[in-house]
């Protein structure tokens, strides 16, 4: 494990109650230990975000997350990351990285997107309706091909050490096909890193950072449950549904 991605608590947590089980990621209840970790991580974000090509003062905010974990030596710390992807030029090596490495298969995603762009230009320059229709169908099929390969490249471990990709996970759920950008939310990335590095998940929290969106639905530093359309099938698989976390009732703190 990269020790730089393990944050030690700066706060004194000796008197803080440590949950016996991971809190429900879909509940609005956040354990105290997770709030302390989130506040420390929130203090860290500005020290690195100034280097990003993303101005939180003028653009929409983003979701971030923390996962309190325990090492085999019983040391308790936390991991942190952002939802979505940051460019390689600004990615912070203290954040848990994306599950998908865009260098996979000789950058197939870049090559695929380039091919789709080329077809788009051909559509703009096409001279008749039949040619346009054929090119649009070609673009649609290419998009489906790239998306399928992308989803197959996102593989997740569950708490039993079993690995499945996104398509397999969603096939076993009632959610249908995975939406675009599935797999890049904070919670799955944090849990994947913890399982991969034999860290015991203790408490999890996601919060909004930056300007609000959707009519103030997401406000700076507010806590939010994991999203249902992208994350529920993944997290239910990773956590064996209720095998690790306490489901409880919506809004019930898990401490």
CSV table of C-alpha atoms in Angstrom, one decimal:
chain,number,residue,atom,x,y,z
A,1,UNK,CA,0.0,0.0,0.0
A,2,UNK,CA,1.1,3.5,-0.8
A,3,UNK,CA,1.5,5.0,2.7
A,4,UNK,CA,0.8,8.5,1.3
A,5,UNK,CA,-2.8,7.4,0.7
A,6,UNK,CA,-3.3,6.5,4.4
A,7,UNK,CA,-4.1,9.6,6.5
A,8,UNK,CA,-3.3,9.5,10.2
A,9,UNK,CA,-5.7,11.3,12.4
A,10,UNK,CA,-4.5,14.7,13.6
A,11,UNK,CA,-7.3,14.9,16.1
A,12,UNK,CA,-7.3,13.0,19.3
A,13,UNK,CA,-9.7,10.1,18.7
A,14,UNK,CA,-8.9,8.1,21.9
A,15,UNK,CA,-12.3,8.9,23.4
A,16,UNK,CA,-14.3,8.6,20.2
A,17,UNK,CA,-16.6,5.6,19.8
A,18,UNK,CA,-15.3,3.2,17.0
A,19,UNK,CA,-18.2,1.5,15.2
A,20,UNK,CA,-18.2,-2.3,15.2
A,21,UNK,CA,-19.6,-2.4,11.7
A,22,UNK,CA,-19.5,-0.1,8.7
A,23,UNK,CA,-22.3,2.3,8.6
A,24,UNK,CA,-24.9,2.0,5.8
A,25,UNK,CA,-23.6,4.1,2.8
A,26,UNK,CA,-27.2,4.8,1.8
A,27,UNK,CA,-28.2,6.3,5.1
A,28,UNK,CA,-27.8,9.9,6.0
A,29,UNK,CA,-26.4,9.0,9.4
A,30,UNK,CA,-22.7,9.6,9.7
A,31,UNK,CA,-20.7,8.3,12.6
A,32,UNK,CA,-18.7,10.8,14.6
A,33,UNK,CA,-15.3,9.2,13.7
A,34,UNK,CA,-16.3,9.7,10.0
A,35,UNK,CA,-17.2,13.3,10.5
A,36,UNK,CA,-13.8,13.9,12.2
A,37,UNK,CA,-12.0,12.3,9.2
A,38,UNK,CA,-14.1,14.3,6.7
A,39,UNK,CA,-13.3,17.6,8.5
A,40,UNK,CA,-9.6,16.8,8.4
A,41,UNK,CA,-9.8,15.8,4.7
A,42,UNK,CA,-11.8,19.0,4.0
A,43,UNK,CA,-8.9,21.0,5.5
A,44,UNK,CA,-6.5,19.1,3.2
A,45,UNK,CA,-8.4,19.5,-0.1
A,46,UNK,CA,-7.5,23.3,-0.6
A,47,UNK,CA,-3.8,22.5,-0.2
A,48,UNK,CA,-3.9,20.5,-3.4
A,49,UNK,CA,-7.0,21.8,-5.4
A,50,UNK,CA,-5.3,25.1,-6.2
A,51,UNK,CA,-3.1,23.1,-8.6
A,52,UNK,CA,-6.1,21.6,-10.5
A,53,UNK,CA,-7.5,22.9,-13.7
A,54,UNK,CA,-10.8,23.3,-11.9
A,55,UNK,CA,-11.9,26.5,-10.1
A,56,UNK,CA,-14.4,25.6,-7.4
A,57,UNK,CA,-15.3,29.3,-7.0
A,58,UNK,CA,-16.7,29.6,-10.5
A,59,UNK,CA,-17.7,26.0,-11.4
A,60,UNK,CA,-20.0,23.4,-10.0
A,61,UNK,CA,-18.7,21.5,-6.9
A,62,UNK,CA,-17.9,17.8,-6.7
A,63,UNK,CA,-18.6,15.0,-4.3
A,64,UNK,CA,-15.7,13.7,-2.2
A,65,UNK,CA,-15.5,10.9,0.3
A,66,UNK,CA,-13.6,9.4,3.2
A,67,UNK,CA,-13.3,5.9,4.6
A,68,UNK,CA,-12.1,5.3,8.1
A,69,UNK,CA,-10.0,2.1,8.1
A,70,UNK,CA,-8.1,-0.1,10.4
A,71,UNK,CA,-4.7,-1.7,9.6
A,72,UNK,CA,-3.7,-5.2,10.7
A,73,UNK,CA,-1.6,-3.6,13.4
A,74,UNK,CA,-4.9,-2.0,14.7
A,75,UNK,CA,-3.8,1.5,13.6
A,76,UNK,CA,-6.9,3.6,12.6
A,77,UNK,CA,-6.7,6.2,9.9
A,78,UNK,CA,-8.6,7.1,6.8
A,79,UNK,CA,-8.6,7.2,3.1
A,80,UNK,CA,-10.0,10.0,0.9
A,81,UNK,CA,-10.8,10.6,-2.7
A,82,UNK,CA,-13.0,12.5,-5.1
A,83,UNK,CA,-15.9,11.3,-7.2
A,84,UNK,CA,-15.2,11.4,-11.0
A,85,UNK,CA,-11.8,11.6,-12.5
A,86,UNK,CA,-9.0,14.1,-12.4
A,87,UNK,CA,-6.5,14.5,-15.3
A,88,UNK,CA,-3.2,12.8,-14.9
A,89,UNK,CA,-1.5,16.2,-14.8
A,90,UNK,CA,-3.3,17.2,-11.6
A,91,UNK,CA,-4.2,13.9,-9.9
A,92,UNK,CA,-3.2,13.9,-6.2
A,93,UNK,CA,-1.1,10.9,-5.2
A,94,UNK,CA,-2.7,11.1,-1.7
A,95,UNK,CA,-6.1,10.4,-3.1
A,96,UNK,CA,-7.3,6.9,-3.7
A,97,UNK,CA,-7.1,6.6,-7.5
A,98,UNK,CA,-9.6,5.6,-10.1
A,99,UNK,CA,-10.3,1.9,-10.4
A,100,UNK,CA,-9.9,2.1,-14.2
A,101,UNK,CA,-6.4,2.8,-15.5
A,102,UNK,CA,-6.8,4.6,-18.8
A,103,UNK,CA,-3.6,3.0,-20.1
A,104,UNK,CA,-5.4,-0.3,-20.2
A,105,UNK,CA,-5.0,-2.2,-23.5
A,106,UNK,CA,-2.8,0.5,-25.0
A,107,UNK,CA,-5.3,3.4,-24.2
A,108,UNK,CA,-8.2,1.7,-25.9
A,109,UNK,CA,-10.6,4.4,-24.5
A,110,UNK,CA,-8.6,7.2,-26.1
A,111,UNK,CA,-8.4,5.4,-29.4
A,112,UNK,CA,-12.1,4.6,-29.3
A,113,UNK,CA,-13.2,8.2,-28.5
A,114,UNK,CA,-10.9,9.4,-31.4
A,115,UNK,CA,-12.6,7.0,-33.8
A,116,UNK,CA,-16.0,8.2,-32.7
A,117,UNK,CA,-14.9,11.8,-33.2
A,118,UNK,CA,-13.7,11.0,-36.7
A,119,UNK,CA,-17.1,9.5,-37.6
A,120,UNK,CA,-18.8,12.6,-36.2
A,121,UNK,CA,-16.7,14.7,-38.6
A,122,UNK,CA,-17.7,12.4,-41.5
A,123,UNK,CA,-21.3,12.9,-40.6
A,124,UNK,CA,-20.9,16.7,-40.8
A,125,UNK,CA,-19.4,16.4,-44.2
A,126,UNK,CA,-21.7,13.7,-45.6
A,127,UNK,CA,-23.6,14.6,-48.8
A,128,UNK,CA,-26.7,12.5,-48.6
A,129,UNK,CA,-29.2,11.1,-46.1
A,130,UNK,CA,-28.3,7.4,-46.7
A,131,UNK,CA,-24.6,8.1,-46.0
A,132,UNK,CA,-25.5,10.0,-42.9
A,133,UNK,CA,-27.8,7.3,-41.6
A,134,UNK,CA,-25.1,4.6,-42.1
A,135,UNK,CA,-22.5,6.7,-40.4
A,136,UNK,CA,-24.7,7.4,-37.4
A,137,UNK,CA,-25.3,3.7,-37.1
A,138,UNK,CA,-21.6,3.1,-37.3
A,139,UNK,CA,-21.0,5.7,-34.6
A,140,UNK,CA,-23.7,4.2,-32.4
A,141,UNK,CA,-22.2,0.7,-32.7
A,142,UNK,CA,-18.7,2.0,-32.0
A,143,UNK,CA,-19.9,3.9,-28.9
A,144,UNK,CA,-21.5,0.7,-27.6
A,145,UNK,CA,-18.3,-1.3,-28.3
A,146,UNK,CA,-16.2,1.2,-26.4
A,147,UNK,CA,-18.6,1.4,-23.5
A,148,UNK,CA,-18.8,-2.4,-23.2
A,149,UNK,CA,-15.0,-2.7,-23.1
A,150,UNK,CA,-14.9,0.2,-20.5
A,151,UNK,CA,-17.4,-1.5,-18.2
A,152,UNK,CA,-15.6,-4.8,-18.5
A,153,UNK,CA,-12.4,-3.0,-17.4
A,154,UNK,CA,-14.0,-1.8,-14.1
A,155,UNK,CA,-13.5,-4.8,-11.7
A,156,UNK,CA,-14.5,-4.7,-8.1
A,157,UNK,CA,-13.6,-7.0,-5.1
A,158,UNK,CA,-16.2,-7.9,-2.6
A,159,UNK,CA,-15.5,-8.6,1.1
A,160,UNK,CA,-15.0,-12.3,0.3
A,161,UNK,CA,-12.3,-11.5,-2.2
A,162,UNK,CA,-14.4,-12.3,-5.3
A,163,UNK,CA,-13.9,-10.1,-8.3
A,164,UNK,CA,-16.6,-9.1,-10.8
A,165,UNK,CA,-16.7,-6.4,-13.5
A,166,UNK,CA,-19.5,-3.8,-13.8
A,167,UNK,CA,-21.4,-5.7,-16.4
A,168,UNK,CA,-21.4,-8.8,-14.3
A,169,UNK,CA,-22.5,-6.9,-11.2
A,170,UNK,CA,-25.4,-5.1,-12.9
A,171,UNK,CA,-26.5,-8.4,-14.6
A,172,UNK,CA,-27.0,-9.9,-11.2
A,173,UNK,CA,-29.0,-6.9,-10.0
A,174,UNK,CA,-32.4,-5.5,-10.9
A,175,UNK,CA,-30.9,-2.2,-12.1
A,176,UNK,CA,-30.4,-3.0,-15.8
A,177,UNK,CA,-27.4,-1.7,-17.6
A,178,UNK,CA,-24.8,0.5,-15.8
A,179,UNK,CA,-25.3,4.3,-16.5
A,180,UNK,CA,-22.4,6.2,-17.9
A,181,UNK,CA,-19.6,7.2,-15.4
A,182,UNK,CA,-20.5,4.2,-13.2
A,183,UNK,CA,-17.6,3.1,-11.0
A,184,UNK,CA,-16.1,6.6,-10.5
A,185,UNK,CA,-18.0,7.6,-7.3
A,186,UNK,CA,-16.1,7.9,-4.1
A,187,UNK,CA,-17.6,5.1,-2.1
A,188,UNK,CA,-16.7,2.2,-4.5
A,189,UNK,CA,-13.2,3.5,-5.1
A,190,UNK,CA,-12.6,3.8,-1.3
A,191,UNK,CA,-13.9,0.3,-0.5
A,192,UNK,CA,-12.0,-1.2,-3.5
A,193,UNK,CA,-8.8,0.2,-2.2
A,194,UNK,CA,-9.5,-1.0,1.3
A,195,UNK,CA,-10.3,-4.5,0.3
A,196,UNK,CA,-7.3,-4.7,-2.1
A,197,UNK,CA,-4.9,-3.6,0.7
A,198,UNK,CA,-6.4,-5.6,3.5
A,199,UNK,CA,-7.8,-2.6,5.4
A,200,UNK,CA,-10.9,-3.1,7.5
A,201,UNK,CA,-13.6,-0.5,6.7
A,202,UNK,CA,-14.8,1.3,9.9
A,203,UNK,CA,-17.0,4.2,8.7
A,204,UNK,CA,-17.7,6.0,5.5
A,205,UNK,CA,-19.0,9.4,4.5
A,206,UNK,CA,-19.5,11.4,1.3
A,207,UNK,CA,-19.8,15.2,1.2
A,208,UNK,CA,-20.3,18.0,-1.4
A,209,UNK,CA,-17.4,20.4,-1.9
A,210,UNK,CA,-17.8,23.7,-3.8
A,211,UNK,CA,-20.7,25.5,-5.4
A,212,UNK,CA,-24.2,24.1,-5.0
A,213,UNK,CA,-26.2,22.6,-7.9
A,214,UNK,CA,-29.8,21.5,-8.6
A,215,UNK,CA,-31.4,24.4,-6.7
A,216,UNK,CA,-29.1,24.1,-3.6
A,217,UNK,CA,-29.8,20.4,-3.3
A,218,UNK,CA,-26.0,20.0,-2.8
A,219,UNK,CA,-24.4,22.5,-0.5
A,220,UNK,CA,-20.8,22.9,0.4
A,221,UNK,CA,-19.7,20.4,3.1
A,222,UNK,CA,-23.1,18.8,3.4
A,223,UNK,CA,-23.1,15.0,3.8
A,224,UNK,CA,-25.0,12.8,1.3
A,225,UNK,CA,-25.7,9.1,1.0
A,226,UNK,CA,-24.2,7.1,-1.8
A,227,UNK,CA,-26.2,7.4,-5.1
A,228,UNK,CA,-28.6,4.7,-5.9
A,229,UNK,CA,-28.5,4.5,-9.7
A,230,UNK,CA,-24.7,4.0,-10.0
A,231,UNK,CA,-23.5,2.9,-6.6
A,232,UNK,CA,-26.2,0.7,-5.1
A,233,UNK,CA,-25.6,-2.5,-7.2
A,234,UNK,CA,-21.8,-2.1,-6.8
A,235,UNK,CA,-21.9,-1.5,-3.0
A,236,UNK,CA,-24.4,-4.2,-2.4
A,237,UNK,CA,-22.1,-6.6,-4.3
A,238,UNK,CA,-18.9,-5.4,-2.5
A,239,UNK,CA,-20.5,-5.5,0.9
A,240,UNK,CA,-22.4,-8.7,0.3
A,241,UNK,CA,-25.6,-6.7,0.6
A,242,UNK,CA,-25.9,-6.6,4.4
A,243,UNK,CA,-23.0,-8.8,5.2
A,244,UNK,CA,-20.7,-6.0,6.5
A,245,UNK,CA,-22.7,-2.9,7.0
A,246,UNK,CA,-25.7,-2.4,9.3
A,247,UNK,CA,-28.6,-1.4,7.1
A,248,UNK,CA,-30.7,0.3,9.8
A,249,UNK,CA,-33.3,2.8,8.9
A,250,UNK,CA,-32.8,5.8,6.7
A,251,UNK,CA,-31.4,8.6,8.8
A,252,UNK,CA,-30.4,6.3,11.7
A,253,UNK,CA,-26.8,7.0,12.8
A,254,UNK,CA,-24.6,3.9,12.9
A,255,UNK,CA,-22.3,4.3,15.9
